[in-house]
Structures are given as C-alpha cells and as structure tokens.
Amino acid sequence: MADELKELEQEQQEVVILEKDMDINEDIIPIESPEDNQAPITPQQEEALEEPEEISHKPKFKFDKKLIMLIASGLFCIILLIILAIMAFTSKDEESEPILPTQANPIIPPTITQKFQSSKIDSMLIKANKLYESGNKIEALKLYENIAVYNESLSKYNLGVSKMNQGLYKEAIETFKEAIANNENITVSAINIAVCALEIKDEELFKYYIDLANAFINRDSDVNLYEFYNALVNYYRGFYIEALHTLDLSDSKYYTSQKEYLKSKILSYLHEDKEAIKAIKAVEDYDINLPLGLLHARLGEYKEAKQYLNKALVDEKNAPSTYLAISLIDIKTGEFASAATTLKMLNDYNSTFVKDTYPIKAILNPELFDINLAQQNYDMNIFFDQNSLYQILFYFTPYKAFDPKQTIEYIRKGGLSLFVDENSVANEYLQTSGIVSKANVMLSNAILKALNNQLREANSDFLEIIKLYPNHSILQFNLALTFAQLGDFAQAYKHFVTSYHLDTSNYIAGAYAIMAAKMIGKDAKRLTNEILDSMGLDSNLDQDNIYKAMIQLTQGNESALNSWLDKNKNDTVLDTVFNIITAYITNRSEVIIPATDILNQKLPNDVLVNIIYSATRFDSQNIKNYAKDIQTKFLTTKLDKGALYGGATIIRTQYIKLLQIAGLLHKERENIVSDLKVSTQNTKDILYTLAYLDLFTGHYEEAYTIYNELINNENIDDANTLFLASVASIGANHPDSAIGYLELSKLTNPTYAESRLALGLLYQEVGNIDAAITQYNGLGNSGYKSKFFTFKLE
C-alpha cells in the first residue's frame, strides 16, 4: 500500500527550482520558470503506477446491497479520519509552533508543487473495495485510512502551493503545516514552508523547516526522486559539495532539466563557472539566456555575455535587471557612454533600483598585490599599450636648444648628448637681439636637470624661461616634453600645440600634440589634417620622414608603418625606438630583437632600455623562467637608479610592473628604504617612488602618509599624484579622503580618465547614480581600462 502511494507521489510531483539567494556577486539572477513543468505521463508510466488487479471469476462491479454498504462504510471511515486528523493537527500546532524573528536574508528557495489525478485516487478506492469484498477487511480498512489521510494531505498541500503562487506566504505556511500534520509529504511541505519563510524574511523559520525536511528526507529513500530531494535540502543548507555529489549519483529519469539547473547553480557557487555553463546548457525547460550571460560575464567573456543577455531581454519581468547587468559589462569594457545611457533609463524608472539590485563596491585591482594573478594576466600589451608606446617615444625624444653645440658642451656627460637635438636652431629674434647665448645657458641648465633625473625641477625652470620668451617654439616644445614625461598629458597637449603653431615646420611637436590628444580623449582630426597638409607642401622635407610615420601610428595605419620599417633607418636612438614600436604593432618580430640589441648597446645602463629589452623577450609559455631571467638581468646590470626616482613616469611604472612579475618588489622596496636613509638631496623623489611601490606591496597606510606629505608640504599636486593619493586612501580604508583627492585631481586636470572612472565607481557605490552618470559620460565609449580601480558586486 505504501508503494502505491509513493509511486503515485513521484509520478505527479512537479518541482520548480528558483534561486537560493539574491547575492548577484556570486550567483545567477533568478529566472522565471514555466508555469507548468510537469512531464507528460507515458503509457508505460501509467501502467507502472497501478498494481495488477487480482484475477477473479466474479463480475468486477456488482451493485448489490452488500457492495453499497461496504462503500458507505468506507466513505464514513474516510470522513471520520479527516475530521480526527484536522483536530489532532490543530492541537499539535498550538503546542509546537516556534516563535521566530522575522528578519532574514533575501533568499528564494525552490517551489515544489504536487498535482494528483483524481482517477488515480479512484483506482485506489476500487482496490480497497475489492480487498474488502474478497474478505481481506483489515487490509482494506488500512488502505481506506491511508487514502483518506493522503487525500486530505494532498488537498492541503496543493492549496498551500496555490497560496504561494499568489504571494500569500503566511497563509501558505499555515496550510503546509496542516499537510505536515497528516504525516505525509513532510519533506516537500517543509521545504515549501522554508520557501515562504524566506519570502517573508524569517531566516530562523527557514532554518527550522529546512532542518525538518532534512530530518524526514530518509522517508523518501526508496522513491526515484530521493536523490533530487536530498540534493535540494543539502543545497539550501549550504552543503554544496554534498548536494553536487548526490546529483552526480542520481540516475533517475525524472526532472533531468531541473537537476541540471540545480547542478549549474551549485557549480556557480563553487566558482566552477565553466562547468556550470556546461550543466546549464543541458537544461531544456527554462530560458537559460540570463544565467548563461552572467556566467560568461564572471569569466570575463564579455562579448559572449552580452549576446546572451541581449537575448534575455525578451523576458520583460527580468528586463530591468538584465539591462543593469549589461551596463556593468559596459563599464568593464570601457563602453562608459552606453553604460551611462542605460543607468539613466533605470534610474528614471526607479531611483533606488540600481543600488538595490546590483550594489557595487569600488576596489583596487587585485593584480596590484597578487603576483600570481599578475603573472597569469601578463602579456606584451602591458608594456606596449597605446599610452605606453607614446610615453616611450616622449622619453627617447631629444630636447631642443638654441645653440646645440654650446648645450652639448655644457652638458659634458657621456650618453646624454644623445638626448639633445643637434638640428634645432634659435628663432630670428633671438639671433638678431644678441641674447642667444644668455637664453641658451638658461635652457641648457634646464635640459641638464631633465637629463640628470631632476625632471620636476627642469619643468619648473622651463616654466620660468617661458615667461621671458613665451613665443619661442623650442621652449614650448621642451616644456611640453617635461609635462609628457611627468604624465601630465593635458598640459603636454597644450604646449605641443603651441610649439607647432609657433613654428609649423616643427613637425615632431605637431605629431606629439596628436598623441597627447589621443591620451586625453580629445578630437585631433582637424589638427592631423592640418599637419599632414603642411608636410605635403614642404618641398624641403623628405616625404618618407619619421614625423609622418608617427602620425600614421596614431591613425593605426599598419601599411604605412610597414613601409617605414622597410627603409631600415637606425640613425638615431629615436629611430631605433620607433622601429621597435612599429615592429610590435605590425607583428614584425624579425625587426624587434635586432633593434633592441642595438638600443641596449647604445644605452646599456638605461632603466627603460633594459625594461624594453626584457619585455620583448617575453615567453608566454614559461612565465616562471621568464621571471627568473628578469631577476638575473636586473640584479646583475648596473642601472641608473636615479631615473627611477626623479626621471620619467614611464620608468617608474614599467620598472615596478616588471619587478612584480619577477617577484622582486619587496627586495627593491628594501633598497629604496636604504637609499632614503642616506639621501640628502633627492629625498622627495625617493619618497615619491617608495609611495608608488607601496601600492603594489600592500603598504597602503605608509603610501597614504607619504602622499599627504608630498601634496601638502612639498606642493607636488599634479593630477596624477592626487590620483595616486586616492588609490592609497582606498587601500588604507580612508574613502572620504579618496573622494576628496579624486575631486581635486579632476579639477586639476578635467580630462584625467583615471580620476573620472574612480569617481564614477565610488558615486555608484553610494547610490549617487546621477553623479556616476556624469563621470561615465565624460569618459565616453573610449575603451579605457584603469590600472588601479575596478569594482565587485556586493
């Protein structure tokens, strides 16, 4: 008799899996299930659910008085038992109902429903009648009793499901309790009470009934759905490994899609996202576009993620959360204007929706302090992204002088003369006024500081000289070059443009103005056309010149770059460096190695030259051996360490990144601390480098203190320094200071992308979506990726 009931139960049971919780950082967003996922009953299943009837030579149905009396007595037993069961449960419920708090995490467990065909109950009644008629009265009465109790339980159970679907969770709980009181369907009823408890945010009630389901689960150990029940209970108790193991053991043909969906959920909790994708692709009864999109997004496969999420938008109920997920991917991929448009639409729809649905937290990029992650994600693009390529060119570009011979004689230091343009000349005014010598001495002194790794002092000197001779292209160019090397590309753009317009034959100033414009997101189409037209009209200019090739670099014209490489010009350091850059862009590996060898021979102790030499020999197949090669080179080569302290920004950033890959950051930090103890002259430059390195070694509080000192007492308050202070503030858990520094950074340089993005993330974190939208719109669909900031979902 129990077998008939159990088989009846497992055939007609319908299970719909929803999400365990709404923690969108880790899990799949809830999707709507079909209203009825019940599989059709095959004739074979139908036959299996019915017990073979006893063979009798008597007519099956004989409506005589005896049979009528038997049926009447059976019905009377059923009614009596129903009344007794209700009375017993009412008494039990009053005594044992727990008094629990009403607060709980917003978790949505599974909805499990049962549907029973009346014909099956009828067949069971017929069987009981036959037993009674054949004289087996005790067995017949037991079956009558079980049918009565079970039918009452089913009625209560399905009523509870109905109330759940209407959102009447408290009423549903009471109804499920009545079903449990009949001592049948305890497991699934208890799970559904847990569902309701969490819907009304009663976590303790949830725990009570999920534990109750676990206590009674073994009652169903002999039914086909036992493994599925067990997996569900373990899943909602947080025992993911056990739940996954149970699902793997299950060979039941029932609810295959639901089991694969649950398996995918568990795998996603365990961060086995690729396996979760495999599991969810086996699901047939649900729309899987939304969870697939989110899983691909977690893997960083944003293109695939957006494809699935766009398909998921047909589900109007979940469309807002899907749009929000797409906007977060847009932020990750640098499509900030698109993200801003979507965020505005959602914020207009509901001003708290963005923060409530997908709360984010601005964090430092994990690669800053995780050597394994840094090595895993390392490739040549880290050193040869667009901005780095331009900065490398700025670094190796010679300064201009009024009297190059006098300046070179003044410098008198081996190798540094390579960084003075021997072809530069003073303008006619200075030549005729007789003050060339005086002006050139001032200029030479500033150049010497720049080449002796006193770049900030050189920048200050050039600013003073500009006040005396504001309309000279050479002075504007040199000033622009120091700004570019210091990382202030907005100021660099301003002075490169001025330099070019003061002397339209100063084509390198024009080319560099275009590069600086690219770095700050400024449209330079008109300037580009103007310079190219001017070159075309210059009869004294070789049309196959490096300046035109530099402009083609900014336009991504690989054909023109290949033509330049074919000329094989290596006359100057700048020629050689430009060849390395163009060979990298055009994948001309046969050019890169010989060119870096030439560069290394010319400047063997230059830090950036050694960085380029190592970077171009990167072995993607064996990062550990590559790291050891870096260690050997940088520990045995006598480098000009002064450039690390007071030289160009590109040296500091690339040197520290390379040492991070090699695992030498902490050793280098010890060296810098030692240098700081004995230094008497360039203390603030050493402090600046130490603070920057501290960001990568996790010494955030020390970095925060140093940046405060440099900004407030040493007046080093350019946009980049202010931004780095904000990075230290976030790391040291001073968020208010971080926002203050970012606002100052943006005021100092409104085009500074790092500050804009960080502000956007912080504003979105606190729910100021309008302010975040403003920052994102300012970045546009630039594809910009911050080296320091990213976000995670709360």
Tab-separated table of N, CA and C in Angstrom, residues 98 186-198 202-217 233 236-237:
chain	number	residue	atom	x	y	z
A	98	PRO	N	7.083	27.300	16.570
A	98	PRO	CA	8.164	28.122	17.123
A	98	PRO	C	7.897	29.602	16.954
A	186	ILE	N	5.984	15.281	4.140
A	186	ILE	CA	6.645	16.149	5.114
A	186	ILE	C	7.831	16.870	4.489
A	187	THR	N	8.632	16.148	3.711
A	187	THR	CA	9.848	16.752	3.151
A	187	THR	C	9.533	17.940	2.256
A	188	VAL	N	8.668	17.706	1.265
A	188	VAL	CA	8.386	18.792	0.319
A	188	VAL	C	7.576	19.902	0.969
A	189	SER	N	6.705	19.560	1.896
A	189	SER	CA	5.942	20.600	2.600
A	189	SER	C	6.874	21.464	3.441
A	190	ALA	N	7.825	20.806	4.104
A	190	ALA	CA	8.776	21.554	4.934
A	190	ALA	C	9.642	22.471	4.075
A	191	ILE	N	10.052	21.972	2.909
A	191	ILE	CA	10.852	22.828	2.011
A	191	ILE	C	10.045	24.043	1.587
A	192	ASN	N	8.776	23.842	1.289
A	192	ASN	CA	7.964	24.973	0.846
A	192	ASN	C	7.667	25.953	1.975
A	193	ILE	N	7.583	25.467	3.187
A	193	ILE	CA	7.469	26.407	4.318
A	193	ILE	C	8.745	27.229	4.415
A	194	ALA	N	9.883	26.571	4.184
A	194	ALA	CA	11.149	27.305	4.180
A	194	ALA	C	11.155	28.364	3.091
A	195	VAL	N	10.564	28.020	1.941
A	195	VAL	CA	10.417	29.000	0.861
A	195	VAL	C	9.673	30.228	1.362
A	196	CYS	N	8.548	29.978	1.940
A	196	CYS	CA	7.697	31.081	2.407
A	196	CYS	C	8.388	31.886	3.505
A	197	ALA	N	9.094	31.175	4.384
A	197	ALA	CA	9.771	31.856	5.491
A	197	ALA	C	10.781	32.866	4.975
A	198	LEU	N	11.484	32.486	3.951
A	198	LEU	CA	12.482	33.408	3.405
A	198	LEU	C	11.838	34.527	2.602
A	202	ASP	N	12.070	35.568	7.219
A	202	ASP	CA	12.141	34.901	8.521
A	202	ASP	C	13.168	33.782	8.405
A	203	GLU	N	14.423	34.125	8.583
A	203	GLU	CA	15.505	33.175	8.361
A	203	GLU	C	15.488	32.039	9.377
A	204	GLU	N	15.098	32.338	10.601
A	204	GLU	CA	15.084	31.291	11.623
A	204	GLU	C	14.010	30.250	11.318
A	205	LEU	N	12.872	30.717	10.836
A	205	LEU	CA	11.825	29.791	10.433
A	205	LEU	C	12.304	28.937	9.257
A	206	PHE	N	13.014	29.585	8.343
A	206	PHE	CA	13.602	28.844	7.219
A	206	PHE	C	14.506	27.719	7.731
A	207	LYS	N	15.379	28.052	8.664
A	207	LYS	CA	16.319	27.052	9.178
A	207	LYS	C	15.567	25.899	9.862
A	208	TYR	N	14.542	26.240	10.600
A	208	TYR	CA	13.774	25.214	11.324
A	208	TYR	C	13.185	24.201	10.342
A	209	TYR	N	12.561	24.710	9.283
A	209	TYR	CA	11.860	23.792	8.387
A	209	TYR	C	12.788	23.131	7.370
A	210	ILE	N	13.891	23.750	7.029
A	210	ILE	CA	14.838	23.057	6.156
A	210	ILE	C	15.513	21.930	6.935
A	211	ASP	N	15.718	22.161	8.240
A	211	ASP	CA	16.223	21.081	9.095
A	211	ASP	C	15.184	19.970	9.249
A	212	LEU	N	13.909	20.375	9.318
A	212	LEU	CA	12.843	19.371	9.408
A	212	LEU	C	12.818	18.529	8.133
A	213	ALA	N	12.953	19.183	6.998
A	213	ALA	CA	12.993	18.447	5.732
A	213	ALA	C	14.166	17.473	5.724
A	214	ASN	N	15.297	17.916	6.252
A	214	ASN	CA	16.467	17.047	6.301
A	214	ASN	C	16.233	15.855	7.227
A	215	ALA	N	15.521	16.084	8.318
A	215	ALA	CA	15.261	15.006	9.282
A	215	ALA	C	14.352	13.927	8.699
A	216	PHE	N	13.443	14.310	7.801
A	216	PHE	CA	12.475	13.363	7.256
A	216	PHE	C	12.826	12.893	5.849
A	217	ILE	N	13.964	13.343	5.315
A	217	ILE	CA	14.295	13.040	3.919
A	217	ILE	C	14.426	11.540	3.681
A	233	VAL	N	17.775	19.738	-0.403
A	233	VAL	CA	17.910	20.052	1.022
A	233	VAL	C	19.358	20.427	1.348
A	236	TYR	N	20.157	23.959	0.026
A	236	TYR	CA	19.626	25.057	0.817
A	236	TYR	C	20.208	25.117	2.223
A	237	ARG	N	20.831	24.029	2.650
A	237	ARG	CA	21.553	24.073	3.927
A	237	ARG	C	22.985	24.559	3.741
